[in-house]
Amino acid sequence: MRTDAYRLRVACMERIDTYGAGYFHGRDWLRKAFLAVPREHFVPDRVWWPQRGADGLFPLLDRRVRPRRWIAAVYRPLAALVTQIADGRIRPEDGPTDCAEFTSSISCPAVVVDMLHHLDPRPGDRVLEIGTGTGYNTALLQARVGAGNLDTIEIDEGIAARARTTLGARGAVPRVITGDGEYGHAPGAPYDRLLSTAAVREVPRAWLRQVRAGGVIVTPLDTPFNCDALLRLVCDGAGHATGHLIKGIGFMKLRGQRAPRSYASLGWPPWPSYRVTVGPDEQRITAGAGEDEGPVGSISGTSWCERDACP
Ligand SMILES: C[S@@+](CC[C@H](N)C(=O)[O-])C[C@H]1O[C@@H](n2cnc3c(N)ncnc32)[C@H](O)[C@@H]1O
């Protein structure tokens, strides 16, 4: 029997299919996993909507009070739902809040799918996930690589415990480690893939040591452009990695990297290095001083600044 939740899941998938390249394209396993894993199973009964209402507060969505509104929010393709504020100092029972210090969430379906697209794990790959959160992303990964090949690290003890229970209710459980993911998980290394669902200002060196040659790291990276960018790196197994920024997204920072740092100290080029050329037919933005540098990027498809309205 097809439930309302399943119909919403299909509609969410179809909407994501309109967002252009990436996402489910060329990833049949991801489409199957997305349809098979009930996202609603991972979402707490009370979550905050991530945009302020007319009263200036972040609304609380309560499954027991307005179940249809709650499930509609769960399947909004571009909506992350906030599951923890201020490291738990503000609780769902406190109701709507004006505090924007989001410290845990279930990422929006479109971003989850796109990150897994670029991670592109293969069956049997050893995978390390940083930032377990609700465990939803973990469950999708598990569908691809198997529970025994998957380690996931969550820094918040209560959130990790809930994820263990939620994942356990569905059968085999990957190793859910309570700890600081900046240090990776050396006992499980080497990994073929590492996915962080919290943003970094600087890629932790431990990750580079724990991913094998040819292995891939996907993580949100803080940028000077007032957003994070999705970064995909290929490692050489000897402590180096190179890669590209893919698109703009928005994430909460790794706990140890919340404090701002100067972009120059993080390796970002100074503003004058971005060269802008405007002509009658096109505008080009290139990085680096040389004429031969390629375009920094093109703005296309769904980007971080698009949002869903609160149901
Ligand atoms: C955006 S949420 C994760 C979303 C999650 N993947 C999901 O689908 O529910 C980011 C998570 O990273 C966790 N986190 C932050 N810093 C961390 C760290 N240093 N090590 C491990 N987890 C961390 C937060 O507690 C939070 O639960």
XYZ file of C-alpha atoms and ligand atoms in Angstrom:
338
model
C 0.000 0.000 0.000
C 1.335 3.461 -0.957
C 1.148 5.815 2.019
C 0.790 9.601 1.931
C 4.440 9.793 2.964
C 5.482 7.637 0.008
C 3.505 9.838 -2.396
C 5.202 12.918 -0.949
C 8.586 11.184 -1.333
C 7.903 10.525 -5.012
C 6.759 14.127 -5.545
C 9.914 15.369 -3.782
C 12.070 13.171 -6.035
C 10.283 14.438 -9.150
C 10.838 18.031 -8.067
C 14.544 17.382 -7.477
C 14.717 15.884 -10.977
C 13.902 19.345 -12.369
C 16.978 20.930 -10.750
C 19.400 20.058 -13.538
C 22.647 18.089 -13.562
C 23.841 16.140 -10.507
C 21.238 14.893 -7.991
C 19.726 11.550 -9.104
C 21.093 11.755 -12.651
C 23.240 8.697 -13.397
C 22.734 7.420 -9.836
C 19.986 4.777 -9.965
C 21.084 3.398 -6.608
C 20.434 6.790 -5.029
C 16.968 7.047 -6.531
C 16.128 3.565 -5.202
C 17.548 4.372 -1.755
C 15.681 7.698 -1.621
C 12.400 5.933 -2.365
C 13.114 3.063 0.041
C 14.250 5.071 3.089
C 11.374 6.828 4.899
C 12.766 10.285 5.707
C 9.904 10.830 8.163
C 11.273 7.990 10.319
C 14.359 10.100 11.095
C 12.736 13.469 11.771
C 11.904 14.262 15.416
C 8.240 14.991 16.193
C 9.106 18.622 16.925
C 11.415 20.600 14.663
C 11.905 24.273 13.853
C 11.344 25.698 10.380
C 14.592 27.450 9.385
C 13.096 30.793 8.309
C 11.476 33.382 10.530
C 7.715 33.883 10.440
C 6.013 37.304 10.377
C 6.497 37.500 14.160
C 10.272 37.224 13.737
C 10.362 33.760 15.334
C 11.393 30.398 13.856
C 8.115 28.396 13.860
C 7.934 25.019 15.595
C 6.361 22.207 13.584
C 4.770 19.595 15.858
C 3.807 16.244 14.384
C 1.260 15.564 17.128
C -0.488 18.909 16.728
C -0.440 19.351 12.912
C 0.692 16.061 11.339
C -0.050 17.094 7.738
C 1.947 20.292 8.039
C 4.835 18.361 9.628
C 4.985 15.666 6.926
C 4.704 18.293 4.165
C 7.747 20.036 5.666
C 9.679 16.757 5.838
C 9.375 16.389 2.053
C 10.027 19.987 0.987
C 13.005 19.486 -1.354
C 14.826 22.665 -0.345
C 14.039 22.766 3.368
C 16.393 21.694 6.120
C 14.532 21.188 9.409
C 16.250 22.368 12.557
C 16.530 19.693 15.233
C 18.766 21.470 17.755
C 19.358 25.126 18.663
C 22.247 26.521 20.741
C 23.614 23.036 21.471
C 20.312 22.114 23.131
C 20.016 25.130 25.449
C 16.796 26.026 23.624
C 14.437 23.040 23.604
C 11.476 22.225 21.364
C 9.166 22.506 24.402
C 10.200 26.195 24.565
C 8.299 26.628 21.268
C 9.072 29.122 18.484
C 12.287 31.029 19.102
C 14.163 34.033 17.795
C 17.524 32.318 18.331
C 19.238 31.562 14.996
C 22.084 29.546 16.510
C 21.222 26.277 14.714
C 23.477 23.428 15.838
C 21.845 20.347 14.272
C 19.362 19.716 11.506
C 18.203 17.205 8.962
C 19.638 18.596 5.727
C 17.245 19.365 2.892
C 16.523 16.442 0.547
C 17.978 18.136 -2.553
C 21.306 18.857 -0.860
C 21.524 15.367 0.690
C 20.972 13.822 -2.742
C 23.424 16.129 -4.496
C 26.182 15.506 -1.949
C 25.740 11.753 -2.336
C 25.781 12.180 -6.122
C 29.210 13.812 -5.930
C 30.482 11.398 -3.287
C 29.513 8.564 -5.647
C 30.266 5.621 -3.322
C 30.431 2.156 -4.843
C 29.052 -1.037 -3.303
C 31.431 -2.242 -0.603
C 33.355 1.054 -0.301
C 34.560 1.946 3.193
C 32.868 5.233 4.062
C 33.312 7.705 6.923
C 30.530 10.207 7.540
C 31.098 13.246 9.783
C 27.953 14.705 11.411
C 25.466 11.862 11.853
C 22.624 14.177 12.900
C 19.325 12.344 12.527
C 20.954 9.413 10.702
C 18.922 9.965 7.503
C 21.949 10.547 5.312
C 23.614 7.587 7.039
C 20.698 5.344 6.077
C 21.006 6.342 2.403
C 24.756 5.618 2.495
C 24.110 2.312 4.221
C 21.785 1.292 1.393
C 24.740 1.636 -0.988
C 27.780 0.331 0.908
C 26.284 -1.841 3.683
C 26.254 -1.196 7.432
C 29.569 -2.982 8.015
C 31.437 -0.592 5.710
C 30.067 2.590 7.200
C 31.345 4.584 10.193
C 29.606 7.800 11.227
C 30.720 10.325 13.845
C 28.498 12.713 15.797
C 29.896 15.096 18.402
C 26.679 15.543 20.385
C 26.068 12.593 22.692
C 22.259 12.904 22.746
C 22.015 13.252 18.962
C 24.330 10.254 18.455
C 22.247 8.131 20.858
C 19.030 9.024 19.045
C 20.589 8.190 15.661
C 21.726 4.785 16.980
C 18.169 4.020 18.084
C 16.566 5.320 14.898
C 18.971 3.453 12.627
C 18.698 0.338 14.829
C 14.926 0.273 14.447
C 15.492 -0.368 10.723
C 17.886 -3.313 11.163
C 21.681 -3.472 10.832
C 23.396 -0.433 12.327
C 26.598 1.176 11.058
C 29.157 2.128 13.698
C 27.879 5.396 15.236
C 30.802 6.980 17.066
C 30.310 9.764 19.589
C 33.303 12.021 19.093
C 34.940 14.892 17.273
C 34.886 14.187 13.549
C 37.695 16.661 12.891
C 40.021 13.855 13.926
C 38.297 11.332 11.660
C 38.364 7.736 12.868
C 41.862 6.274 12.525
C 40.897 2.709 13.584
C 38.554 2.462 10.582
C 41.007 3.896 8.017
C 41.746 3.774 5.164
C 38.415 4.948 3.790
C 37.368 5.122 0.132
C 34.974 7.998 0.750
C 34.585 10.666 3.433
C 31.453 12.829 3.609
C 31.080 15.702 6.033
C 27.623 17.131 6.646
C 29.044 20.025 8.657
C 31.023 22.824 6.987
C 34.764 23.346 7.413
C 36.790 26.531 7.148
C 39.919 24.409 6.748
C 39.949 20.749 5.670
C 41.163 18.725 8.688
C 44.513 17.094 7.943
C 43.411 13.886 9.701
C 40.877 13.342 6.904
C 43.659 13.435 4.314
C 45.621 10.807 6.236
C 42.604 8.518 6.553
C 41.395 8.473 2.943
C 43.280 6.183 0.571
C 44.920 7.229 -2.712
C 42.185 7.956 -5.250
C 39.597 8.249 -2.462
C 37.131 11.148 -2.369
C 36.226 13.746 0.259
C 33.006 15.734 -0.100
C 32.397 18.559 2.350
C 30.845 22.012 2.556
C 33.620 24.640 2.692
C 33.110 28.130 4.105
C 33.826 30.847 1.516
C 34.296 34.640 1.540
C 31.116 34.863 -0.569
C 28.745 34.725 2.411
C 27.845 31.062 1.822
C 29.461 27.647 1.891
C 30.459 25.816 -1.282
C 30.293 22.094 -1.895
C 33.899 20.880 -2.246
C 34.979 17.585 -3.827
C 38.577 16.494 -3.277
C 40.525 13.496 -4.563
C 43.229 12.300 -2.138
C 46.698 10.964 -2.961
C 46.938 8.819 0.180
C 50.041 10.733 1.303
C 48.387 13.716 2.963
C 47.482 15.792 -0.112
C 44.239 16.312 -1.999
C 43.041 18.432 -4.898
C 39.619 19.182 -6.262
C 36.987 21.778 -7.117
C 34.158 23.793 -5.682
C 30.888 22.560 -7.154
C 28.146 24.956 -6.038
C 26.947 27.149 -3.220
C 25.176 25.563 -0.238
C 24.558 26.484 3.401
C 25.645 24.361 6.389
C 26.384 24.697 10.080
C 30.092 24.592 10.900
C 32.021 21.763 12.503
C 31.927 22.532 16.217
C 35.673 23.227 16.461
C 35.568 25.535 13.418
C 32.737 27.852 14.408
C 35.007 30.832 15.126
C 35.683 33.029 12.073
C 39.236 33.184 10.695
C 40.859 35.425 8.142
C 40.294 34.108 4.619
C 43.875 34.944 3.681
C 45.107 32.556 6.399
C 42.868 29.850 4.924
C 44.400 30.116 1.465
C 41.727 32.209 -0.275
C 42.964 34.558 -3.005
C 42.580 38.272 -2.258
C 39.598 40.017 -3.907
C 41.636 41.644 -6.720
C 42.539 38.129 -7.918
C 38.988 37.737 -9.208
C 38.981 39.338 -12.617
C 35.677 40.501 -14.055
C 35.284 41.109 -17.795
C 31.998 42.444 -19.118
C 31.166 42.754 -22.806
C 28.019 43.290 -24.878
C 27.279 39.552 -24.951
C 28.758 38.049 -21.806
C 30.206 38.518 -18.381
C 33.206 36.418 -17.324
C 34.687 36.017 -13.888
C 38.072 34.322 -13.668
C 40.320 33.443 -10.759
C 44.025 34.222 -10.633
C 46.095 36.958 -12.178
C 46.771 35.191 -15.499
C 44.696 35.600 -18.649
C 44.504 31.836 -19.078
C 42.696 30.958 -15.870
C 39.356 29.231 -16.380
C 35.991 30.568 -15.248
C 35.484 30.488 -11.472
C 32.038 29.067 -11.976
C 28.714 29.585 -13.615
C 25.478 30.207 -11.806
C 23.026 27.573 -12.980
C 20.504 25.146 -11.567
C 19.393 25.222 -7.966
C 21.646 27.151 -5.649
C 21.793 27.639 -1.898
C 19.752 30.833 -1.965
C 16.548 29.198 -3.204
C 14.115 28.219 -0.469
C 10.807 26.510 0.111
C 7.950 28.285 1.839
C 6.763 26.974 5.214
C 3.797 24.606 4.707
C 23.645 19.459 9.290
S 23.726 18.399 10.681
C 23.825 16.770 10.006
C 22.703 16.324 9.137
C 22.655 14.841 8.999
N 23.566 14.361 8.022
C 21.247 14.351 8.744
O 20.946 13.879 7.657
O 20.444 14.428 9.676
C 25.428 18.563 11.218
C 25.763 17.680 12.395
O 27.175 17.722 12.592
C 27.414 17.592 13.976
N 28.786 18.053 14.224
C 29.248 19.322 14.337
N 30.576 19.324 14.573
C 30.957 18.028 14.604
C 32.206 17.384 14.811
N 33.313 18.093 15.038
N 32.245 16.032 14.779
C 31.111 15.319 14.552
N 29.898 15.867 14.367
C 29.822 17.209 14.386
C 26.322 18.425 14.606
O 26.126 18.090 15.963
C 25.133 18.105 13.715
O 24.377 17.040 14.236
